């Protein structure tokens, strides 16, 4: 009797689901790492804001502008990058974005940190790193079935923890080796990731490809009610997270007199909690629905911002208020993209993500400028935090009415 040649697993064999799951999980890990390293680069200026303020004699508004410029560019850039990801896939776009971020990182670290003008130019192009979010969401969305997309996109969204790496390592690296050190390390990590992604990353088989030109696809995306509903929600929940993550060191140093390193470490704690809560928000949205998660998250922000507007002592009330808001903003961010995964057409997830991601980043651009301007005029942050509480309350009502009707009517 002849021997029988082993056959590879088919789609109906027991090994096929395991292989498919392993492939999906590997792609999720690669995408999340891409988010981590690019967000790490994107946030490099924030921990050094107080240092540049002292060395260059910046005003509070100029310091806020310095850390907000990369946020704005990284946000607006998500619109075309998301649409390009729909067309070309994450396998092309992740390495491309990572390589493009290396140049501004090295420029700031070795040439552009001696004047405000040069820092603003470098920060403008540093914003490219922030566009990686609009690459990862459609890439991950295509790999996972609908009932697991909330968790999967939440896990990818935890890549925003790259900002915590920046907060924890940037100042110590500057002290150990000079201003260029953290920038050189980050550039090397970006280069390694870009190479690995180019060699290993694959787009999901059978992913939906868009038809028409970039302009027509963006116009079609703009006509979807979901685009604007999710944009408003993300501008508040992720915008709030971004605003605190970039401005919290300056706020804590000014309002509470903390040392630069202590303020950066506390900001890292805020970021890490938000990062942990983001996949949990996606997971809960898969089970309870994104509307319920968003309502709970926004309720916590309403209370936390109102409490913090009185500048209570950090131990324990101020710490509880900030950590509660960090957890809520992280969970709410996960819930928004669970909503996108639930309602967006498969071939427009990247385009919708780009617009929504832009709204979230721009939502984080305005508050640091507002807080810096208010403090310069009134020597108080109370009005800015009270405004956040009011905005969160209005968004909660919007979620309970307009967004809930959209989900129920799908």
Tab-separated table of C-alpha atoms in Angstrom:
chain	number	residue	atom	x	y	z
A	1	UNK	CA	0.000	0.000	0.000
A	2	UNK	CA	1.287	3.447	-0.861
A	3	UNK	CA	1.576	6.184	1.684
A	4	UNK	CA	-0.931	8.966	1.608
A	5	UNK	CA	0.421	12.474	1.132
A	6	UNK	CA	-0.732	14.785	3.963
A	7	UNK	CA	-3.039	17.487	2.703
A	8	UNK	CA	-2.916	21.073	3.920
A	9	UNK	CA	-5.836	22.133	6.108
A	10	UNK	CA	-8.871	23.351	4.200
A	11	UNK	CA	-11.341	25.973	5.296
A	12	UNK	CA	-13.485	23.159	6.750
A	13	UNK	CA	-10.734	21.267	8.571
A	14	UNK	CA	-10.170	21.696	12.337
A	15	UNK	CA	-6.714	23.205	11.782
A	16	UNK	CA	-8.006	26.012	9.555
A	17	UNK	CA	-9.789	28.059	12.254
A	18	UNK	CA	-6.729	27.819	14.501
A	19	UNK	CA	-4.450	28.985	11.683
A	20	UNK	CA	-6.813	31.812	10.816
A	21	UNK	CA	-6.978	32.899	14.464
A	22	UNK	CA	-3.193	32.825	14.777
A	23	UNK	CA	-2.862	34.905	11.612
A	24	UNK	CA	-5.392	37.468	12.828
A	25	UNK	CA	-3.728	37.754	16.212
A	26	UNK	CA	-0.278	38.206	14.669
A	27	UNK	CA	-1.586	41.020	12.465
A	28	UNK	CA	-3.254	42.607	15.514
A	29	UNK	CA	0.051	42.483	17.430
A	30	UNK	CA	1.942	44.050	14.511
A	31	UNK	CA	-0.655	46.797	14.099
A	32	UNK	CA	-0.648	47.544	17.838
A	33	UNK	CA	3.147	47.753	17.863
A	34	UNK	CA	2.901	50.159	14.937
A	35	UNK	CA	0.551	52.325	16.954
A	36	UNK	CA	2.870	52.213	19.972
A	37	UNK	CA	6.047	53.282	18.160
A	38	UNK	CA	4.378	55.983	16.076
A	39	UNK	CA	2.483	57.424	19.058
A	40	UNK	CA	5.746	57.356	20.998
A	41	UNK	CA	7.304	59.557	18.319
A	42	UNK	CA	4.185	61.715	18.028
A	43	UNK	CA	4.305	62.578	21.752
A	44	UNK	CA	8.025	63.363	22.105
A	45	UNK	CA	7.548	67.105	22.515
A	46	UNK	CA	5.033	66.950	25.365
A	47	UNK	CA	7.370	65.808	28.185
A	48	UNK	CA	9.945	68.386	27.074
A	49	UNK	CA	7.460	71.273	26.987
A	50	UNK	CA	8.482	72.638	30.427
A	51	UNK	CA	12.187	72.271	29.531
A	52	UNK	CA	11.778	74.202	26.277
A	53	UNK	CA	9.646	76.793	28.074
A	54	UNK	CA	12.533	77.501	30.450
A	55	UNK	CA	15.386	77.245	27.927
A	56	UNK	CA	13.702	79.316	25.197
A	57	UNK	CA	11.736	81.662	27.466
A	58	UNK	CA	8.330	80.622	26.072
A	59	UNK	CA	5.007	81.948	27.315
A	60	UNK	CA	2.296	79.540	28.521
A	61	UNK	CA	0.493	79.932	25.189
A	62	UNK	CA	3.659	79.267	23.163
A	63	UNK	CA	4.349	76.139	25.205
A	64	UNK	CA	0.792	74.943	24.603
A	65	UNK	CA	1.135	75.699	20.880
A	66	UNK	CA	4.387	73.735	20.714
A	67	UNK	CA	2.817	70.526	22.039
A	68	UNK	CA	-0.462	71.036	20.164
A	69	UNK	CA	0.929	71.409	16.621
A	70	UNK	CA	1.845	67.709	16.174
A	71	UNK	CA	-1.611	66.816	17.488
A	72	UNK	CA	-3.342	69.006	14.909
A	73	UNK	CA	-1.270	67.777	11.959
A	74	UNK	CA	-1.521	64.148	13.020
A	75	UNK	CA	-5.260	64.583	13.258
A	76	UNK	CA	-5.960	66.320	9.953
A	77	UNK	CA	-3.556	63.963	8.196
A	78	UNK	CA	-5.705	60.997	9.215
A	79	UNK	CA	-8.339	61.941	6.655
A	80	UNK	CA	-6.242	61.266	3.517
A	81	UNK	CA	-4.236	58.500	5.227
A	82	UNK	CA	-7.422	56.621	6.167
A	83	UNK	CA	-8.706	56.850	2.604
A	84	UNK	CA	-5.320	55.719	1.251
A	85	UNK	CA	-5.388	52.751	3.631
A	86	UNK	CA	-8.773	51.701	2.211
A	87	UNK	CA	-7.098	51.634	-1.197
A	88	UNK	CA	-3.564	50.324	-0.519
A	89	UNK	CA	-3.906	48.483	2.790
A	90	UNK	CA	-1.958	48.526	6.029
A	91	UNK	CA	0.869	46.437	4.597
A	92	UNK	CA	1.927	49.451	2.522
A	93	UNK	CA	0.815	52.275	4.782
A	94	UNK	CA	2.263	51.182	8.143
A	95	UNK	CA	5.893	51.022	6.924
A	96	UNK	CA	5.391	54.208	4.877
A	97	UNK	CA	4.087	56.269	7.809
A	98	UNK	CA	6.793	54.920	10.131
A	99	UNK	CA	9.631	55.777	7.732
A	100	UNK	CA	8.188	59.242	7.067
A	101	UNK	CA	8.158	59.968	10.813
A	102	UNK	CA	11.888	59.307	11.211
A	103	UNK	CA	13.010	62.523	9.482
A	104	UNK	CA	11.201	65.014	11.779
A	105	UNK	CA	12.247	62.996	14.839
A	106	UNK	CA	15.918	63.325	13.915
A	107	UNK	CA	15.506	66.969	12.851
A	108	UNK	CA	14.075	68.003	16.223
A	109	UNK	CA	16.574	65.956	18.192
A	110	UNK	CA	19.713	67.245	16.522
A	111	UNK	CA	18.912	70.514	14.723
A	112	UNK	CA	15.502	71.925	15.527
A	113	UNK	CA	15.366	72.306	19.309
A	114	UNK	CA	17.204	75.629	19.548
A	115	UNK	CA	14.336	77.940	18.561
A	116	UNK	CA	10.566	78.017	18.741
A	117	UNK	CA	10.245	78.402	14.956
A	118	UNK	CA	12.351	75.302	14.272
A	119	UNK	CA	10.465	73.315	16.901
A	120	UNK	CA	7.148	74.261	15.301
A	121	UNK	CA	8.390	73.174	11.869
A	122	UNK	CA	9.664	69.886	13.280
A	123	UNK	CA	6.470	69.418	15.288
A	124	UNK	CA	4.402	69.964	12.144
A	125	UNK	CA	6.035	67.008	10.389
A	126	UNK	CA	6.163	65.000	13.610
A	127	UNK	CA	2.393	64.918	13.267
A	128	UNK	CA	2.814	62.232	10.575
A	129	UNK	CA	3.228	59.701	13.373
A	130	UNK	CA	-0.270	60.445	14.606
A	131	UNK	CA	-1.808	59.427	11.277
A	132	UNK	CA	-0.926	55.783	12.009
A	133	UNK	CA	-4.233	55.448	13.841
A	134	UNK	CA	-6.125	55.788	10.555
A	135	UNK	CA	-4.015	52.938	9.165
A	136	UNK	CA	-4.566	50.526	12.030
A	137	UNK	CA	-8.343	50.673	12.460
A	138	UNK	CA	-9.325	49.611	8.904
A	139	UNK	CA	-6.450	47.104	8.841
A	140	UNK	CA	-7.619	45.403	12.058
A	141	UNK	CA	-11.302	45.756	11.185
A	142	UNK	CA	-10.793	43.740	7.980
A	143	UNK	CA	-9.110	40.872	9.859
A	144	UNK	CA	-11.812	40.267	12.508
A	145	UNK	CA	-15.476	39.195	12.418
A	146	UNK	CA	-18.118	41.734	13.523
A	147	UNK	CA	-18.664	40.260	16.995
A	148	UNK	CA	-14.957	40.663	17.849
A	149	UNK	CA	-14.146	43.981	16.223
A	150	UNK	CA	-14.846	46.127	19.274
A	151	UNK	CA	-12.272	44.252	21.344
A	152	UNK	CA	-9.761	43.962	18.479
A	153	UNK	CA	-9.903	47.667	17.609
A	154	UNK	CA	-9.747	48.467	21.321
A	155	UNK	CA	-6.556	46.409	21.617
A	156	UNK	CA	-5.076	48.263	18.644
A	157	UNK	CA	-6.178	51.549	20.197
A	158	UNK	CA	-4.121	50.645	23.259
A	159	UNK	CA	-1.184	51.515	21.030
A	160	UNK	CA	-1.803	55.063	22.211
A	161	UNK	CA	0.218	53.837	25.206
A	162	UNK	CA	3.212	54.917	23.147
A	163	UNK	CA	2.580	58.334	24.643
A	164	UNK	CA	3.207	56.806	28.085
A	165	UNK	CA	6.545	55.421	26.882
A	166	UNK	CA	7.422	58.926	25.759
A	167	UNK	CA	6.354	60.385	29.100
A	168	UNK	CA	8.378	57.859	31.116
A	169	UNK	CA	11.568	57.789	29.043
A	170	UNK	CA	12.076	61.164	27.349
A	171	UNK	CA	13.201	63.259	30.315
A	172	UNK	CA	15.461	60.531	31.810
A	173	UNK	CA	17.078	59.953	28.404
A	174	UNK	CA	17.731	63.685	28.005
A	175	UNK	CA	19.364	63.755	31.436
A	176	UNK	CA	21.460	60.684	30.627
A	177	UNK	CA	22.666	61.592	27.150
A	178	UNK	CA	21.479	65.029	26.062
A	179	UNK	CA	18.536	66.389	24.111
A	180	UNK	CA	19.141	64.230	21.035
A	181	UNK	CA	19.129	60.894	22.878
A	182	UNK	CA	15.381	60.143	23.087
A	183	UNK	CA	14.962	61.220	19.477
A	184	UNK	CA	17.768	58.934	18.275
A	185	UNK	CA	16.319	55.981	20.202
A	186	UNK	CA	12.831	56.594	18.821
A	187	UNK	CA	14.107	56.925	15.241
A	188	UNK	CA	15.924	53.576	15.564
A	189	UNK	CA	12.786	51.867	16.883
A	190	UNK	CA	10.726	53.323	14.024
A	191	UNK	CA	13.226	52.018	11.469
A	192	UNK	CA	13.198	48.506	12.949
A	193	UNK	CA	9.414	48.432	13.053
A	194	UNK	CA	9.096	49.655	9.454
A	195	UNK	CA	11.383	46.853	8.282
A	196	UNK	CA	9.515	44.168	10.246
A	197	UNK	CA	6.129	45.435	9.075
A	198	UNK	CA	7.235	45.474	5.437
A	199	UNK	CA	8.450	41.870	5.695
A	200	UNK	CA	5.744	40.275	7.861
A	201	UNK	CA	2.535	42.297	7.667
A	202	UNK	CA	-0.255	41.089	5.353
A	203	UNK	CA	-3.645	42.569	4.521
A	204	UNK	CA	-6.748	40.505	5.259
A	205	UNK	CA	-7.721	38.155	2.416
A	206	UNK	CA	-10.798	39.320	0.565
A	207	UNK	CA	-10.822	42.787	2.155
A	208	UNK	CA	-13.318	45.168	0.561
A	209	UNK	CA	-11.679	47.572	-1.896
A	210	UNK	CA	-13.232	50.982	-2.521
A	211	UNK	CA	-14.287	52.226	-5.947
A	212	UNK	CA	-13.834	55.735	-7.301
A	213	UNK	CA	-11.309	58.482	-6.718
A	214	UNK	CA	-10.009	59.642	-3.356
A	215	UNK	CA	-12.121	62.794	-3.577
A	216	UNK	CA	-15.345	60.969	-4.413
A	217	UNK	CA	-14.795	58.463	-1.605
A	218	UNK	CA	-14.231	61.237	0.925
A	219	UNK	CA	-17.371	62.990	-0.334
A	220	UNK	CA	-19.372	59.775	0.101
A	221	UNK	CA	-17.949	59.384	3.594
A	222	UNK	CA	-18.972	62.925	4.461
A	223	UNK	CA	-22.581	62.084	3.566
A	224	UNK	CA	-22.780	59.291	6.146
A	225	UNK	CA	-24.496	60.456	9.378
A	226	UNK	CA	-22.263	58.017	11.274
A	227	UNK	CA	-19.193	60.004	10.239
A	228	UNK	CA	-20.370	63.129	12.030
A	229	UNK	CA	-21.978	61.407	14.997
A	230	UNK	CA	-18.795	59.446	15.726
A	231	UNK	CA	-16.650	62.521	15.049
A	232	UNK	CA	-18.443	64.524	17.724
A	233	UNK	CA	-18.154	61.691	20.232
A	234	UNK	CA	-14.479	61.109	19.496
A	235	UNK	CA	-13.659	64.810	19.619
A	236	UNK	CA	-14.813	64.781	23.229
A	237	UNK	CA	-13.576	61.416	24.543
A	238	UNK	CA	-10.322	60.989	22.635
A	239	UNK	CA	-9.803	64.733	22.339
A	240	UNK	CA	-10.042	64.945	26.126
A	241	UNK	CA	-7.488	62.166	26.476
A	242	UNK	CA	-5.078	63.810	24.021
A	243	UNK	CA	-5.482	67.199	25.666
A	244	UNK	CA	-4.626	65.841	29.096
A	245	UNK	CA	-1.797	63.642	27.820
A	246	UNK	CA	-0.022	66.565	26.143
A	247	UNK	CA	-0.851	69.324	28.646
A	248	UNK	CA	-0.983	67.508	31.987
A	249	UNK	CA	2.746	67.953	32.784
A	250	UNK	CA	2.455	71.718	32.303
A	251	UNK	CA	-0.833	71.830	34.250
A	252	UNK	CA	0.539	69.866	37.215
A	253	UNK	CA	3.740	71.891	37.326
A	254	UNK	CA	1.868	75.200	37.244
A	255	UNK	CA	-1.205	74.392	39.355
A	256	UNK	CA	0.462	72.165	41.958
A	257	UNK	CA	4.154	73.099	41.784
A	258	UNK	CA	5.312	69.571	40.903
A	259	UNK	CA	8.781	68.896	39.549
A	260	UNK	CA	9.016	68.163	35.822
A	261	UNK	CA	9.805	64.465	36.320
A	262	UNK	CA	7.016	64.002	38.885
A	263	UNK	CA	4.497	65.680	36.591
A	264	UNK	CA	5.608	63.498	33.641
A	265	UNK	CA	5.281	60.326	35.747
A	266	UNK	CA	1.768	61.273	36.848
A	267	UNK	CA	0.817	61.961	33.239
A	268	UNK	CA	2.136	58.498	32.365
A	269	UNK	CA	-0.138	56.966	35.002
A	270	UNK	CA	-3.114	58.790	33.484
A	271	UNK	CA	-2.176	57.560	30.009
A	272	UNK	CA	-1.577	53.953	31.080
A	273	UNK	CA	-4.970	53.735	32.749
A	274	UNK	CA	-6.654	55.126	29.630
A	275	UNK	CA	-4.717	52.619	27.517
A	276	UNK	CA	-5.837	49.675	29.646
A	277	UNK	CA	-9.433	50.844	29.577
A	278	UNK	CA	-9.621	51.293	25.813
A	279	UNK	CA	-9.799	47.570	24.905
A	280	UNK	CA	-12.086	47.042	27.882
A	281	UNK	CA	-14.389	49.705	26.448
A	282	UNK	CA	-14.386	47.871	23.116
A	283	UNK	CA	-15.030	44.518	24.803
A	284	UNK	CA	-17.922	45.916	26.832
A	285	UNK	CA	-19.328	47.509	23.670
A	286	UNK	CA	-19.346	44.095	21.950
A	287	UNK	CA	-21.495	42.795	24.807
A	288	UNK	CA	-23.532	45.729	26.125
A	289	UNK	CA	-23.563	48.021	23.093
A	290	UNK	CA	-21.446	51.141	22.539
A	291	UNK	CA	-24.196	53.556	23.606
A	292	UNK	CA	-24.292	52.254	27.181
A	293	UNK	CA	-20.522	52.380	27.492
A	294	UNK	CA	-20.382	55.932	26.128
A	295	UNK	CA	-23.101	57.167	28.482
A	296	UNK	CA	-21.289	55.749	31.515
A	297	UNK	CA	-17.920	57.145	30.388
A	298	UNK	CA	-19.254	60.624	29.700
A	299	UNK	CA	-21.003	60.669	33.077
A	300	UNK	CA	-17.674	60.077	34.819
A	301	UNK	CA	-16.047	62.888	32.814
A	302	UNK	CA	-18.839	65.307	33.736
A	303	UNK	CA	-18.257	64.683	37.444
A	304	UNK	CA	-14.459	64.461	37.298
A	305	UNK	CA	-13.980	67.700	35.351
A	306	UNK	CA	-16.409	69.556	37.630
A	307	UNK	CA	-14.509	68.402	40.718
A	308	UNK	CA	-11.105	69.273	39.245
A	309	UNK	CA	-12.266	72.764	38.270
A	310	UNK	CA	-11.949	73.646	41.980
A	311	UNK	CA	-8.263	72.501	41.972
A	312	UNK	CA	-8.674	70.166	44.959
A	313	UNK	CA	-5.614	68.689	46.703
A	314	UNK	CA	-3.973	65.974	44.642
A	315	UNK	CA	-4.138	63.557	47.555
A	316	UNK	CA	-6.580	61.990	47.154
A	317	UNK	CA	-9.394	63.944	45.462
A	318	UNK	CA	-7.478	65.418	42.528
A	319	UNK	CA	-5.787	62.095	41.784
A	320	UNK	CA	-9.125	60.251	41.892
A	321	UNK	CA	-10.706	62.836	39.573
A	322	UNK	CA	-7.902	62.597	37.000
A	323	UNK	CA	-7.631	58.810	37.097
A	324	UNK	CA	-11.409	58.477	36.857
A	325	UNK	CA	-11.423	60.712	33.801
A	326	UNK	CA	-8.486	58.790	32.314
A	327	UNK	CA	-10.350	55.491	32.694
A	328	UNK	CA	-13.578	56.940	31.288
A	329	UNK	CA	-11.910	58.640	28.304
A	330	UNK	CA	-10.069	55.414	27.445
A	331	UNK	CA	-13.223	53.272	27.639
A	332	UNK	CA	-15.205	55.856	25.696
A	333	UNK	CA	-12.577	55.950	22.938
A	334	UNK	CA	-12.859	52.179	22.574
A	335	UNK	CA	-16.640	52.443	22.427
A	336	UNK	CA	-16.592	55.019	19.609
A	337	UNK	CA	-14.723	52.699	17.269
A	338	UNK	CA	-16.904	49.778	18.281
A	339	UNK	CA	-19.714	52.025	17.007
A	340	UNK	CA	-17.800	52.648	13.750
A	341	UNK	CA	-17.176	48.908	13.301
A	342	UNK	CA	-20.882	48.271	13.893
A	343	UNK	CA	-22.292	50.846	11.470
A	344	UNK	CA	-19.670	51.731	8.825
A	345	UNK	CA	-19.738	50.078	5.352
A	346	UNK	CA	-16.815	47.636	5.056
A	347	UNK	CA	-15.143	49.485	2.168
A	348	UNK	CA	-15.316	52.858	3.938
A	349	UNK	CA	-13.989	51.975	7.390
A	350	UNK	CA	-10.657	53.662	6.634
A	351	UNK	CA	-12.270	56.828	5.300
A	352	UNK	CA	-14.682	57.058	8.246
A	353	UNK	CA	-11.818	56.327	10.645
A	354	UNK	CA	-9.745	59.089	9.072
A	355	UNK	CA	-12.433	61.720	9.580
A	356	UNK	CA	-13.355	60.502	13.063
A	357	UNK	CA	-9.694	60.218	14.063
A	358	UNK	CA	-9.101	63.751	12.799
A	359	UNK	CA	-11.977	65.013	14.917
A	360	UNK	CA	-10.525	63.285	17.969
A	361	UNK	CA	-7.096	64.762	17.458
A	362	UNK	CA	-8.469	68.232	16.781
A	363	UNK	CA	-10.552	67.837	19.896
A	364	UNK	CA	-7.231	67.508	21.685
A	365	UNK	CA	-5.684	70.466	19.856
A	366	UNK	CA	-8.000	73.173	21.141
A	367	UNK	CA	-8.056	72.541	24.941
A	368	UNK	CA	-4.304	72.983	25.579
A	369	UNK	CA	-4.364	76.293	23.711
A	370	UNK	CA	-7.492	77.345	25.595
A	371	UNK	CA	-6.035	76.303	28.950
A	372	UNK	CA	-2.781	78.138	28.245
A	373	UNK	CA	-4.616	81.288	27.148
A	374	UNK	CA	-7.006	81.195	30.117
A	375	UNK	CA	-4.201	80.725	32.590
A	376	UNK	CA	-2.258	83.575	31.015
A	377	UNK	CA	-5.307	85.860	31.312
A	378	UNK	CA	-6.801	84.699	34.634
A	379	UNK	CA	-4.041	82.710	36.408
A	380	UNK	CA	-6.585	79.881	36.792
A	381	UNK	CA	-7.547	76.682	34.991
A	382	UNK	CA	-11.008	76.501	36.570
A	383	UNK	CA	-12.981	77.871	33.623
A	384	UNK	CA	-11.400	75.448	31.132
A	385	UNK	CA	-12.186	72.399	33.282
A	386	UNK	CA	-15.722	73.623	33.929
A	387	UNK	CA	-16.169	73.964	30.152
A	388	UNK	CA	-15.067	70.338	29.710
A	389	UNK	CA	-17.716	69.236	32.193
A	390	UNK	CA	-20.433	71.133	30.314
A	391	UNK	CA	-19.315	69.778	26.923
A	392	UNK	CA	-19.269	66.212	28.263
A	393	UNK	CA	-22.798	66.670	29.617
A	394	UNK	CA	-24.061	67.901	26.245
A	395	UNK	CA	-22.382	64.967	24.503
A	396	UNK	CA	-23.993	62.542	26.954
A	397	UNK	CA	-27.435	63.890	26.018
A	398	UNK	CA	-26.557	63.631	22.302
A	399	UNK	CA	-25.550	59.989	22.814
A	400	UNK	CA	-28.778	59.117	24.608
A	401	UNK	CA	-30.889	60.629	21.825
A	402	UNK	CA	-29.380	60.880	18.330
A	403	UNK	CA	-26.741	58.151	18.568
A	404	UNK	CA	-29.061	55.665	20.243
A	405	UNK	CA	-31.675	56.141	17.508
A	406	UNK	CA	-29.024	55.502	14.835
A	407	UNK	CA	-27.988	52.220	16.450
A	408	UNK	CA	-31.569	51.069	16.993
A	409	UNK	CA	-32.493	51.905	13.385
A	410	UNK	CA	-29.603	50.158	11.642
